[in-house]
Amino acid sequence: MSMIAAFYSNKSVLITGATGFLGKVLMEKLFRTSPHLKVIYILVRPKSGQTLQERVFQILNSKLFEKVKEVCPNVHEKIRPISADLNQRDFAISKEDMQELLSCTNIIFHCAATVRFDAHLREAVQLNVIATQQLLLMASQMPKLEAFIHISTAFSNCNLSHIDEVIYPCPVEPRKIIDSMEWLDDSIIDEITPKLIGDRPNTYTYTKALGEMVVQQESGNLNVAIVRPSIVGATWQEPFPGWVDNLNGPSGLIIAAGKGFLRSIKATPMAVADLIPVDTVVNLTIAVGWYTAVHRPKSTLIYHSTSGNLNPCNWYKMGLQVLATIEKIPFESAFRRPNADFTTNNFTTQYWNAVSHRAPAIIYDFYLRLTGRKPRMLKLMNRLLRTISMLEYFINHSWEWSTNNTEMLLSELSPEDQRVFNFDVRQLNWLEYIENYVLGVKKYLLKEDLAGIPKAKQHLKRLRNIHYLFNTALFLIVWRLLIARSQMARNIWFFICPMYL
């Protein structure tokens, strides 16, 4: 029998961020492997027009929870939604609910965070730093608490090339940042943000690093651990391959490529795509909760949930597999087809990509207007290009993460626990995983029938032809202008033409 599954039986678990991608998969795995778990408290922000129970029903009604309902038919009775807002003091939790949480909670999984790379610093500090601080204060008042597991990110220290499983200090103390957010106005915060984040690419990675410092400084006598996942993607194995329900990470790029909106991307082909399946992260997180509660390490342990150092896959190989799956061709054939245009980082490339993406979108919108339909392509393309620009930092760099604690934990598990809570990324077959990922995006995220692939390929071909037509026309116009203005261009033209006459 699984020791980890047995540990969670009859436990009361609090999950923040349970309505998010990682939180849902975490909740599903806990119920499926430990059906005798007592209760899972989830913090849910009030939403107009929907009760808390209706939001729980919406989560449970998804494909993700089908297997759970078989092993735990009363799962809806074991989810206790708590009305909460992480932007408010004490999360705006009622006295009665707070008392229940403080007196009953055994394990906390803190998954809630803003994952928006372009979030304003004030918002990112509130959700990624202050909320963590307040949750730790709550945890310190829980007499039955056995473990506090904080979900951070492997990119919290992305300004370093080699990252160990330690907490790195930030130049400015978190408490000073928190205090300054209370009295500085937005214009001043906007001005100082670049200086504060330094060589980190955005407020997300910076505030996640601050959050880790808060955990280290304010955890007191709590049994605390930190899990750092890299780019979290669709499920690998559980509860079934390819499940995904959000546009974060590669999912948006896969949709853009599959719909024909994305024809080129500025990237370093050989850079390691440190993607990690969400079920791998969840299995590690649950195992970390067990180990932290049972073995009570003397210091806060950090666990990297990454793939690059143990089973690397570069962006080029990943892009080819995406192409092969979208166009239903063998992977080997993708090497002979034009895939993502991995280009160099210079102004000319940026300008050309922006023009060559937006102009076909304008042409397509003009066609939609002529046929009486609402133009939408340019809006989608602008959103896509903005998303890609925020991802460029991560697809043009590679990192080395040490995984000593993660490997130590794997060795501590029994063979049965290694099977049930598998987080050994060395077993991952990338080609198979990416194929399931692409099909999962189509099936679970876009809600499209896989039988519609031939029609989708025709649409893809139509958009590709528009793209090629525009690029050809643009090249001819530029070349004509060069001939008109440059004697050298005319000489080259007259030299080449006789060769084909």
Short mmCIF file of C-alpha atoms in Angstrom, two decimals:
data_model
loop_
_atom_site.label_atom_id
_atom_site.label_comp_id
_atom_site.label_asym_id
_atom_site.label_seq_id
_atom_site.Cartn_x
_atom_site.Cartn_y
_atom_site.Cartn_z
CA MET A 1 0.00 0.00 0.00
CA SER A 2 1.13 3.57 -0.66
CA MET A 3 2.47 5.21 2.50
CA ILE A 4 1.82 8.65 1.05
CA ALA A 5 -1.80 7.88 0.18
CA ALA A 6 -2.33 6.43 3.66
CA PHE A 7 -0.82 9.56 5.24
CA TYR A 8 -3.44 11.84 3.67
CA SER A 9 -6.37 9.68 4.79
CA ASN A 10 -8.55 11.54 7.31
CA LYS A 11 -6.52 14.72 6.84
CA SER A 12 -7.92 18.23 6.39
CA VAL A 13 -6.09 20.04 3.59
CA LEU A 14 -6.16 23.72 2.65
CA ILE A 15 -5.36 24.59 -0.98
CA THR A 16 -5.02 28.16 -2.21
CA GLY A 17 -5.29 28.62 -5.96
CA ALA A 18 -7.46 25.49 -6.20
CA THR A 19 -9.44 26.96 -9.11
CA GLY A 20 -6.24 27.30 -11.14
CA PHE A 21 -4.59 24.74 -13.45
CA LEU A 22 -2.14 23.29 -10.92
CA GLY A 23 -4.61 23.50 -8.03
CA LYS A 24 -7.27 21.48 -9.86
CA VAL A 25 -4.85 18.68 -10.76
CA LEU A 26 -3.52 18.65 -7.17
CA MET A 27 -7.05 18.34 -5.77
CA GLU A 28 -7.93 15.58 -8.26
CA LYS A 29 -4.86 13.49 -7.41
CA LEU A 30 -5.39 13.83 -3.66
CA PHE A 31 -8.99 12.60 -3.90
CA ARG A 32 -8.20 9.83 -6.38
CA THR A 33 -5.32 8.34 -4.35
CA SER A 34 -6.70 9.12 -0.87
CA PRO A 35 -10.51 8.83 -1.16
CA HIS A 36 -10.75 8.73 2.65
CA LEU A 37 -9.25 12.20 2.92
CA LYS A 38 -11.46 14.14 5.33
CA VAL A 39 -11.88 17.51 3.60
CA ILE A 40 -10.18 19.91 1.21
CA TYR A 41 -10.71 23.56 1.98
CA ILE A 42 -10.39 25.78 -1.08
CA LEU A 43 -10.26 29.57 -1.04
CA VAL A 44 -12.63 30.88 -3.70
CA ARG A 45 -13.03 34.51 -4.68
CA PRO A 46 -16.71 35.55 -4.84
CA LYS A 47 -17.98 35.85 -8.40
CA SER A 48 -21.11 37.74 -9.33
CA GLY A 49 -23.89 35.48 -10.54
CA GLN A 50 -22.31 32.31 -9.13
CA THR A 51 -22.44 30.80 -5.66
CA LEU A 52 -19.42 29.05 -4.17
CA GLN A 53 -21.14 25.67 -4.56
CA GLU A 54 -21.87 26.40 -8.22
CA ARG A 55 -18.18 27.10 -8.81
CA VAL A 56 -17.27 23.82 -7.11
CA PHE A 57 -19.82 22.00 -9.26
CA GLN A 58 -18.28 23.59 -12.36
CA ILE A 59 -14.84 22.26 -11.38
CA LEU A 60 -16.11 18.76 -10.57
CA ASN A 61 -18.15 18.64 -13.77
CA SER A 62 -15.03 18.81 -15.94
CA LYS A 63 -13.42 15.84 -17.68
CA LEU A 64 -10.55 16.00 -15.17
CA PHE A 65 -12.64 14.62 -12.29
CA GLU A 66 -14.29 11.68 -14.08
CA LYS A 67 -12.05 9.04 -12.47
CA VAL A 68 -12.32 10.66 -9.03
CA LYS A 69 -16.10 10.23 -9.05
CA GLU A 70 -15.62 6.48 -9.52
CA VAL A 71 -13.38 6.00 -6.47
CA CYS A 72 -14.86 8.80 -4.35
CA PRO A 73 -18.57 9.21 -5.25
CA ASN A 74 -19.16 11.74 -2.44
CA VAL A 75 -16.27 13.98 -3.51
CA HIS A 76 -18.56 17.02 -3.69
CA GLU A 77 -19.20 16.66 0.06
CA LYS A 78 -15.47 16.70 0.80
CA ILE A 79 -14.75 20.03 -0.88
CA ARG A 80 -15.42 22.95 1.46
CA PRO A 81 -15.27 26.27 -0.43
CA ILE A 82 -14.31 29.29 1.68
CA SER A 83 -15.21 32.76 0.40
CA ALA A 84 -11.91 34.65 0.29
CA ASP A 85 -10.13 37.46 -1.52
CA LEU A 86 -6.32 37.46 -1.44
CA ASN A 87 -6.30 41.20 -2.07
CA GLN A 88 -8.00 41.90 1.27
CA ARG A 89 -6.76 41.87 4.84
CA ASP A 90 -7.15 38.39 6.38
CA PHE A 91 -8.39 37.43 2.90
CA ALA A 92 -11.84 38.79 3.89
CA ILE A 93 -12.63 35.38 5.41
CA SER A 94 -15.58 35.33 7.83
CA LYS A 95 -14.98 34.73 11.54
CA GLU A 96 -16.72 31.34 11.46
CA ASP A 97 -14.77 30.12 8.43
CA MET A 98 -11.48 31.42 9.84
CA GLN A 99 -12.08 29.60 13.11
CA GLU A 100 -12.76 26.35 11.25
CA LEU A 101 -9.60 26.71 9.16
CA LEU A 102 -7.42 27.53 12.17
CA SER A 103 -8.70 24.63 14.27
CA CYS A 104 -8.90 21.88 11.62
CA THR A 105 -6.21 22.31 8.96
CA ASN A 106 -3.43 19.68 8.82
CA ILE A 107 -1.68 20.49 5.54
CA ILE A 108 -1.45 23.71 3.49
CA PHE A 109 -0.59 23.80 -0.21
CA HIS A 110 -0.09 27.43 -1.19
CA CYS A 111 -0.54 27.47 -4.98
CA ALA A 112 -2.23 30.86 -5.42
CA ALA A 113 -0.29 33.54 -7.31
CA THR A 114 -0.59 35.92 -10.20
CA VAL A 115 1.21 34.34 -13.15
CA ARG A 116 0.84 37.40 -15.37
CA PHE A 117 4.32 38.40 -16.48
CA ASP A 118 3.23 41.99 -17.11
CA ALA A 119 1.32 42.48 -13.85
CA HIS A 120 1.82 45.86 -12.16
CA LEU A 121 4.31 45.60 -9.31
CA ARG A 122 1.69 46.56 -6.73
CA GLU A 123 -0.61 43.72 -7.85
CA ALA A 124 2.24 41.20 -8.06
CA VAL A 125 3.50 42.13 -4.57
CA GLN A 126 0.00 41.81 -3.12
CA LEU A 127 -0.70 38.35 -4.53
CA ASN A 128 2.78 36.81 -4.54
CA VAL A 129 4.29 38.36 -1.40
CA ILE A 130 1.74 39.88 0.98
CA ALA A 131 -0.73 37.00 0.54
CA THR A 132 2.06 34.54 1.35
CA GLN A 133 2.93 36.58 4.45
CA GLN A 134 -0.70 36.59 5.63
CA LEU A 135 -1.11 32.86 5.01
CA LEU A 136 2.00 32.14 7.06
CA LEU A 137 0.50 34.20 9.89
CA MET A 138 -2.67 32.12 9.68
CA ALA A 139 -0.60 28.91 9.61
CA SER A 140 1.24 29.90 12.79
CA GLN A 141 -2.14 29.85 14.59
CA MET A 142 -3.07 26.33 13.46
CA PRO A 143 -2.35 23.84 16.28
CA LYS A 144 -2.89 20.79 14.04
CA LEU A 145 -0.80 21.97 11.10
CA GLU A 146 1.82 19.42 10.04
CA ALA A 147 3.27 20.97 6.85
CA PHE A 148 3.16 24.18 4.81
CA ILE A 149 4.11 23.67 1.14
CA HIS A 150 4.76 26.81 -0.89
CA ILE A 151 4.63 26.59 -4.71
CA SER A 152 7.15 29.01 -6.20
CA THR A 153 8.79 28.91 -9.65
CA ALA A 154 12.13 27.66 -10.94
CA PHE A 155 12.47 31.07 -12.62
CA SER A 156 12.43 33.05 -9.38
CA ASN A 157 16.21 33.32 -9.79
CA CYS A 158 16.35 33.35 -13.60
CA ASN A 159 18.98 36.10 -13.45
CA LEU A 160 21.43 33.27 -12.61
CA SER A 161 22.56 30.60 -15.05
CA HIS A 162 23.06 27.86 -12.42
CA ILE A 163 20.44 27.67 -9.68
CA ASP A 164 20.81 25.57 -6.54
CA GLU A 165 18.06 24.42 -4.20
CA VAL A 166 18.58 27.36 -1.86
CA ILE A 167 16.81 30.66 -1.22
CA TYR A 168 18.73 33.54 -2.78
CA PRO A 169 18.43 36.97 -1.11
CA CYS A 170 17.04 39.97 -3.00
CA PRO A 171 18.82 43.35 -2.71
CA VAL A 172 15.80 44.95 -0.99
CA GLU A 173 14.09 43.25 1.96
CA PRO A 174 10.52 42.08 1.30
CA ARG A 175 9.14 44.05 4.27
CA LYS A 176 10.51 47.28 2.81
CA ILE A 177 8.88 46.53 -0.52
CA ILE A 178 5.58 45.68 1.21
CA ASP A 179 5.66 48.91 3.24
CA SER A 180 6.47 51.04 0.18
CA MET A 181 3.48 49.62 -1.73
CA GLU A 182 1.16 51.13 0.90
CA TRP A 183 2.11 54.76 0.31
CA LEU A 184 3.77 55.07 -3.13
CA ASP A 185 1.48 56.05 -6.00
CA ASP A 186 1.42 54.10 -9.27
CA SER A 187 3.55 56.58 -11.24
CA ILE A 188 6.43 56.32 -8.76
CA ILE A 189 6.12 52.52 -8.63
CA ASP A 190 6.27 52.43 -12.44
CA GLU A 191 9.44 54.50 -12.33
CA ILE A 192 11.27 52.39 -9.75
CA THR A 193 10.11 48.96 -10.99
CA PRO A 194 12.97 48.48 -13.53
CA LYS A 195 15.52 49.33 -10.83
CA LEU A 196 13.95 46.94 -8.33
CA ILE A 197 13.62 43.91 -10.61
CA GLY A 198 17.16 44.50 -11.96
CA ASP A 199 18.22 41.78 -14.40
CA ARG A 200 15.05 39.76 -13.95
CA PRO A 201 12.68 39.98 -16.94
CA ASN A 202 9.40 40.83 -15.19
CA THR A 203 7.53 41.47 -11.94
CA TYR A 204 6.38 37.84 -11.72
CA THR A 205 9.83 36.32 -11.28
CA TYR A 206 10.89 39.15 -8.98
CA THR A 207 7.92 38.88 -6.61
CA LYS A 208 8.15 35.08 -6.51
CA ALA A 209 11.73 35.50 -5.28
CA LEU A 210 10.47 37.94 -2.64
CA GLY A 211 7.80 35.40 -1.67
CA GLU A 212 10.46 32.78 -1.03
CA MET A 213 12.31 35.19 1.25
CA VAL A 214 9.09 35.80 3.18
CA VAL A 215 8.65 32.03 3.64
CA GLN A 216 12.22 31.78 4.95
CA GLN A 217 11.96 34.78 7.28
CA GLU A 218 8.43 34.41 8.66
CA SER A 219 7.76 30.67 8.85
CA GLY A 220 8.88 30.48 12.48
CA ASN A 221 8.60 26.93 13.80
CA LEU A 222 6.42 25.69 10.94
CA ASN A 223 7.43 22.66 8.87
CA VAL A 224 7.89 24.39 5.53
CA ALA A 225 9.06 23.33 2.08
CA ILE A 226 9.19 25.07 -1.31
CA VAL A 227 8.50 23.45 -4.69
CA ARG A 228 9.89 25.23 -7.77
CA PRO A 229 8.36 24.01 -11.06
CA SER A 230 9.63 25.31 -14.41
CA ILE A 231 7.19 25.77 -17.35
CA VAL A 232 4.11 23.77 -16.35
CA GLY A 233 2.42 21.99 -19.25
CA ALA A 234 -0.35 19.49 -19.93
CA THR A 235 -0.63 16.18 -18.07
CA TRP A 236 1.80 13.42 -18.96
CA GLN A 237 -0.05 10.37 -17.62
CA GLU A 238 -2.71 11.23 -15.04
CA PRO A 239 -5.60 11.15 -14.92
CA PHE A 240 -5.12 10.83 -18.71
CA PRO A 241 -2.55 12.23 -21.17
CA GLY A 242 -2.76 15.74 -22.58
CA TRP A 243 -5.28 17.42 -20.25
CA VAL A 244 -4.91 21.20 -20.12
CA ASP A 245 -7.36 24.03 -19.48
CA ASN A 246 -5.42 27.29 -19.80
CA LEU A 247 -3.42 29.33 -22.32
CA ASN A 248 -0.30 29.70 -20.17
CA GLY A 249 3.11 28.40 -21.23
CA PRO A 250 3.31 26.61 -24.60
CA SER A 251 -0.47 26.13 -24.89
CA GLY A 252 -1.04 29.56 -26.44
CA LEU A 253 1.82 29.03 -28.90
CA ILE A 254 0.42 25.61 -29.88
CA ILE A 255 -3.01 27.15 -30.56
CA ALA A 256 -1.49 30.00 -32.56
CA ALA A 257 0.57 27.58 -34.67
CA GLY A 258 -2.33 25.19 -35.12
CA LYS A 259 -4.68 27.97 -36.23
CA GLY A 260 -2.09 29.29 -38.68
CA PHE A 261 -1.60 32.63 -36.89
CA LEU A 262 2.00 31.91 -35.92
CA ARG A 263 4.48 31.35 -38.73
CA SER A 264 7.73 32.46 -37.13
CA ILE A 265 9.15 33.07 -33.70
CA LYS A 266 12.32 34.65 -32.39
CA ALA A 267 14.04 31.90 -30.42
CA THR A 268 17.30 30.07 -29.78
CA PRO A 269 16.70 26.64 -31.37
CA MET A 270 19.09 24.73 -29.11
CA ALA A 271 17.92 26.42 -25.90
CA VAL A 272 16.44 23.86 -23.52
CA ALA A 273 12.65 24.02 -23.31
CA ASP A 274 12.35 23.28 -19.61
CA LEU A 275 8.78 22.06 -19.75
CA ILE A 276 7.40 19.96 -16.91
CA PRO A 277 4.05 18.08 -16.98
CA VAL A 278 1.56 19.31 -14.41
CA ASP A 279 0.95 15.80 -13.00
CA THR A 280 4.71 15.45 -12.39
CA VAL A 281 4.67 18.69 -10.37
CA VAL A 282 1.60 17.53 -8.44
CA ASN A 283 3.11 14.12 -7.60
CA LEU A 284 6.26 15.81 -6.30
CA THR A 285 4.20 18.34 -4.31
CA ILE A 286 2.12 15.65 -2.60
CA ALA A 287 5.27 13.64 -1.80
CA VAL A 288 6.92 16.78 -0.41
CA GLY A 289 3.89 17.35 1.83
CA TRP A 290 4.22 13.81 3.21
CA TYR A 291 7.98 14.00 3.69
CA THR A 292 7.88 17.44 5.36
CA ALA A 293 5.16 16.37 7.80
CA VAL A 294 6.60 12.95 8.67
CA HIS A 295 10.35 13.58 8.64
CA ARG A 296 10.30 17.23 9.76
CA PRO A 297 13.57 18.44 8.16
CA LYS A 298 15.52 20.87 10.33
CA SER A 299 15.66 23.50 7.57
CA THR A 300 13.40 24.61 4.73
CA LEU A 301 14.06 22.31 1.77
CA ILE A 302 13.63 23.51 -1.82
CA TYR A 303 12.67 21.01 -4.53
CA HIS A 304 13.21 21.75 -8.22
CA SER A 305 10.60 20.26 -10.53
CA THR A 306 12.48 20.69 -13.81
CA SER A 307 13.36 18.54 -16.80
CA GLY A 308 16.38 20.18 -18.47
CA ASN A 309 19.11 18.64 -16.36
CA LEU A 310 17.69 15.08 -16.35
CA ASN A 311 15.82 14.77 -19.67
CA PRO A 312 16.47 17.82 -21.88
CA CYS A 313 14.41 18.75 -24.93
CA ASN A 314 15.25 21.86 -26.97
CA TRP A 315 12.77 24.27 -28.53
CA TYR A 316 13.66 23.15 -32.07
CA LYS A 317 12.80 19.51 -31.41
CA MET A 318 9.65 20.55 -29.60
CA GLY A 319 8.58 22.82 -32.47
CA LEU A 320 9.09 20.05 -35.01
CA GLN A 321 6.94 17.66 -33.02
CA VAL A 322 4.19 20.28 -32.70
CA LEU A 323 4.30 20.72 -36.48
CA ALA A 324 4.27 16.97 -37.10
CA THR A 325 1.21 16.53 -34.85
CA ILE A 326 -0.70 19.49 -36.28
CA GLU A 327 -0.14 18.44 -39.91
CA LYS A 328 -0.39 14.70 -39.23
CA ILE A 329 2.99 13.89 -40.75
CA PRO A 330 5.78 11.66 -39.36
CA PHE A 331 8.20 13.43 -37.02
CA GLU A 332 11.10 12.72 -39.41
CA SER A 333 9.24 14.53 -42.22
CA ALA A 334 9.04 17.67 -40.11
CA PHE A 335 12.81 18.10 -40.54
CA ARG A 336 12.16 18.64 -44.28
CA ARG A 337 9.30 21.10 -43.77
CA PRO A 338 9.47 24.81 -42.87
CA ASN A 339 8.67 25.03 -39.20
CA ALA A 340 9.02 27.87 -36.73
CA ASP A 341 11.50 30.36 -38.10
CA PHE A 342 14.12 30.50 -35.35
CA THR A 343 15.72 33.85 -36.04
CA THR A 344 18.43 36.03 -34.58
CA ASN A 345 17.76 38.74 -32.05
CA ASN A 346 18.09 41.98 -33.96
CA PHE A 347 15.93 44.95 -34.85
CA THR A 348 15.50 43.96 -38.51
CA THR A 349 14.13 40.56 -37.51
CA GLN A 350 11.75 42.09 -34.97
CA TYR A 351 10.47 44.58 -37.54
CA TRP A 352 10.07 41.96 -40.28
CA ASN A 353 8.24 39.54 -37.97
CA ALA A 354 5.86 42.25 -36.77
CA VAL A 355 5.07 43.34 -40.33
CA SER A 356 4.83 39.82 -41.81
CA HIS A 357 2.44 38.75 -39.02
CA ARG A 358 0.21 41.81 -38.85
CA ALA A 359 -0.17 42.51 -42.57
CA PRO A 360 -1.72 39.11 -43.43
CA ALA A 361 -4.03 39.61 -40.44
CA ILE A 362 -5.14 42.95 -41.91
CA ILE A 363 -5.76 41.28 -45.29
CA TYR A 364 -7.77 38.50 -43.66
CA ASP A 365 -9.84 41.02 -41.68
CA PHE A 366 -10.55 42.87 -44.95
CA TYR A 367 -11.80 39.57 -46.41
CA LEU A 368 -14.03 39.02 -43.35
CA ARG A 369 -15.52 42.49 -43.77
CA LEU A 370 -16.28 41.81 -47.43
CA THR A 371 -18.12 38.61 -46.46
CA GLY A 372 -20.14 40.41 -43.79
CA ARG A 373 -18.33 38.92 -40.81
CA LYS A 374 -16.75 40.64 -37.84
CA PRO A 375 -12.98 41.26 -38.27
CA ARG A 376 -10.98 39.66 -35.47
CA MET A 377 -7.63 38.53 -36.84
CA LEU A 378 -5.61 41.70 -36.18
CA LYS A 379 -6.82 41.83 -32.56
CA LEU A 380 -5.84 38.19 -32.06
CA MET A 381 -2.47 38.74 -33.73
CA ASN A 382 -1.65 41.77 -31.55
CA ARG A 383 -2.48 39.75 -28.45
CA LEU A 384 -0.39 36.84 -29.68
CA LEU A 385 2.63 39.03 -30.49
CA ARG A 386 2.40 40.63 -27.05
CA THR A 387 2.36 37.17 -25.43
CA ILE A 388 5.32 36.02 -27.52
CA SER A 389 7.32 39.11 -26.60
CA MET A 390 6.85 38.25 -22.90
CA LEU A 391 7.97 34.65 -23.53
CA GLU A 392 11.04 35.57 -25.60
CA TYR A 393 13.30 35.78 -22.57
CA PHE A 394 12.46 32.19 -21.61
CA ILE A 395 12.80 30.68 -25.09
CA ASN A 396 16.17 32.31 -25.68
CA HIS A 397 17.90 31.20 -22.47
CA SER A 398 18.87 27.93 -20.84
CA TRP A 399 19.40 27.25 -17.15
CA GLU A 400 20.93 24.55 -15.00
CA TRP A 401 18.94 23.59 -11.91
CA SER A 402 20.36 21.29 -9.26
CA THR A 403 17.90 18.56 -8.24
CA ASN A 404 19.62 16.97 -5.26
CA ASN A 405 16.63 17.29 -2.90
CA THR A 406 14.19 16.06 -5.54
CA GLU A 407 16.34 13.00 -6.26
CA MET A 408 16.81 12.40 -2.52
CA LEU A 409 13.04 12.41 -2.04
CA LEU A 410 12.56 9.96 -4.92
CA SER A 411 15.01 7.55 -3.27
CA GLU A 412 13.06 7.82 0.03
CA LEU A 413 9.85 6.55 -1.59
CA SER A 414 8.82 2.90 -1.57
CA PRO A 415 8.47 1.19 -4.98
CA GLU A 416 4.70 1.53 -4.67
CA ASP A 417 4.92 5.26 -3.94
CA GLN A 418 7.36 5.72 -6.82
CA ARG A 419 4.70 4.19 -9.06
CA VAL A 420 1.65 6.01 -7.66
CA PHE A 421 3.39 9.39 -7.24
CA ASN A 422 5.82 9.24 -10.13
CA PHE A 423 7.85 12.42 -10.60
CA ASP A 424 10.87 10.86 -12.31
CA VAL A 425 11.05 12.98 -15.47
CA ARG A 426 13.74 10.71 -16.93
CA GLN A 427 10.94 8.32 -17.93
CA LEU A 428 9.24 10.97 -20.08
CA ASN A 429 9.14 10.36 -23.85
CA TRP A 430 9.08 13.88 -25.31
CA LEU A 431 7.75 13.02 -28.77
CA GLU A 432 4.81 11.11 -27.31
CA TYR A 433 4.19 13.82 -24.69
CA ILE A 434 4.13 16.71 -27.18
CA GLU A 435 1.80 14.79 -29.49
CA ASN A 436 -0.62 14.21 -26.60
CA TYR A 437 -0.20 17.87 -25.56
CA VAL A 438 -1.20 19.18 -29.01
CA LEU A 439 -4.18 16.83 -29.25
CA GLY A 440 -5.14 17.72 -25.67
CA VAL A 441 -5.16 21.43 -26.46
CA LYS A 442 -7.54 20.76 -29.35
CA LYS A 443 -9.79 18.40 -27.39
CA TYR A 444 -9.89 19.82 -23.85
CA LEU A 445 -9.00 23.49 -24.24
CA LEU A 446 -10.58 24.36 -27.61
CA LYS A 447 -13.37 21.76 -27.21
CA GLU A 448 -12.91 20.69 -30.83
CA ASP A 449 -13.68 17.30 -32.31
CA LEU A 450 -10.56 15.46 -33.47
CA ALA A 451 -12.58 14.41 -36.54
CA GLY A 452 -12.33 18.01 -37.72
CA ILE A 453 -8.56 17.83 -38.31
CA PRO A 454 -8.84 17.65 -42.16
CA LYS A 455 -10.94 20.84 -42.20
CA ALA A 456 -8.47 22.51 -39.82
CA LYS A 457 -5.61 21.59 -42.17
CA GLN A 458 -7.44 23.29 -45.06
CA HIS A 459 -7.83 26.43 -42.93
CA LEU A 460 -4.14 26.23 -42.02
CA LYS A 461 -3.20 25.93 -45.70
CA ARG A 462 -5.35 28.96 -46.57
CA LEU A 463 -3.68 31.13 -43.93
CA ARG A 464 -0.24 29.87 -44.96
CA ASN A 465 -0.93 30.84 -48.58
CA ILE A 466 -1.97 34.34 -47.48
CA HIS A 467 1.26 34.58 -45.50
CA TYR A 468 3.43 33.41 -48.43
CA LEU A 469 1.56 35.69 -50.88
CA PHE A 470 2.11 38.72 -48.69
CA ASN A 471 5.80 37.94 -48.14
CA THR A 472 6.32 37.48 -51.89
CA ALA A 473 4.57 40.77 -52.67
CA LEU A 474 6.53 42.57 -49.96
CA PHE A 475 9.82 41.15 -51.28
CA LEU A 476 9.03 42.26 -54.86
CA ILE A 477 8.10 45.77 -53.71
CA VAL A 478 11.30 46.10 -51.68
CA TRP A 479 13.38 44.74 -54.57
CA ARG A 480 11.69 47.14 -57.03
CA LEU A 481 12.53 50.07 -54.79
CA LEU A 482 16.13 48.88 -54.54
CA ILE A 483 16.41 48.64 -58.35
CA ALA A 484 15.03 52.15 -58.70
CA ARG A 485 17.49 53.60 -56.19
CA SER A 486 20.64 51.46 -56.49
CA GLN A 487 22.89 50.98 -59.51
CA MET A 488 24.37 47.85 -57.88
CA ALA A 489 20.90 46.30 -57.53
CA ARG A 490 20.20 47.01 -61.22
CA ASN A 491 23.51 45.40 -62.21
CA ILE A 492 22.65 42.27 -60.18
CA TRP A 493 19.18 42.17 -61.76
CA PHE A 494 20.50 42.43 -65.32
CA PHE A 495 23.16 39.79 -64.52
CA ILE A 496 20.61 37.29 -63.15
CA CYS A 497 17.86 37.79 -65.76
CA PRO A 498 19.85 36.60 -68.82
CA MET A 499 20.64 33.36 -66.97
CA TYR A 500 16.93 32.46 -67.03
CA LEU A 501 16.08 33.80 -70.53
#
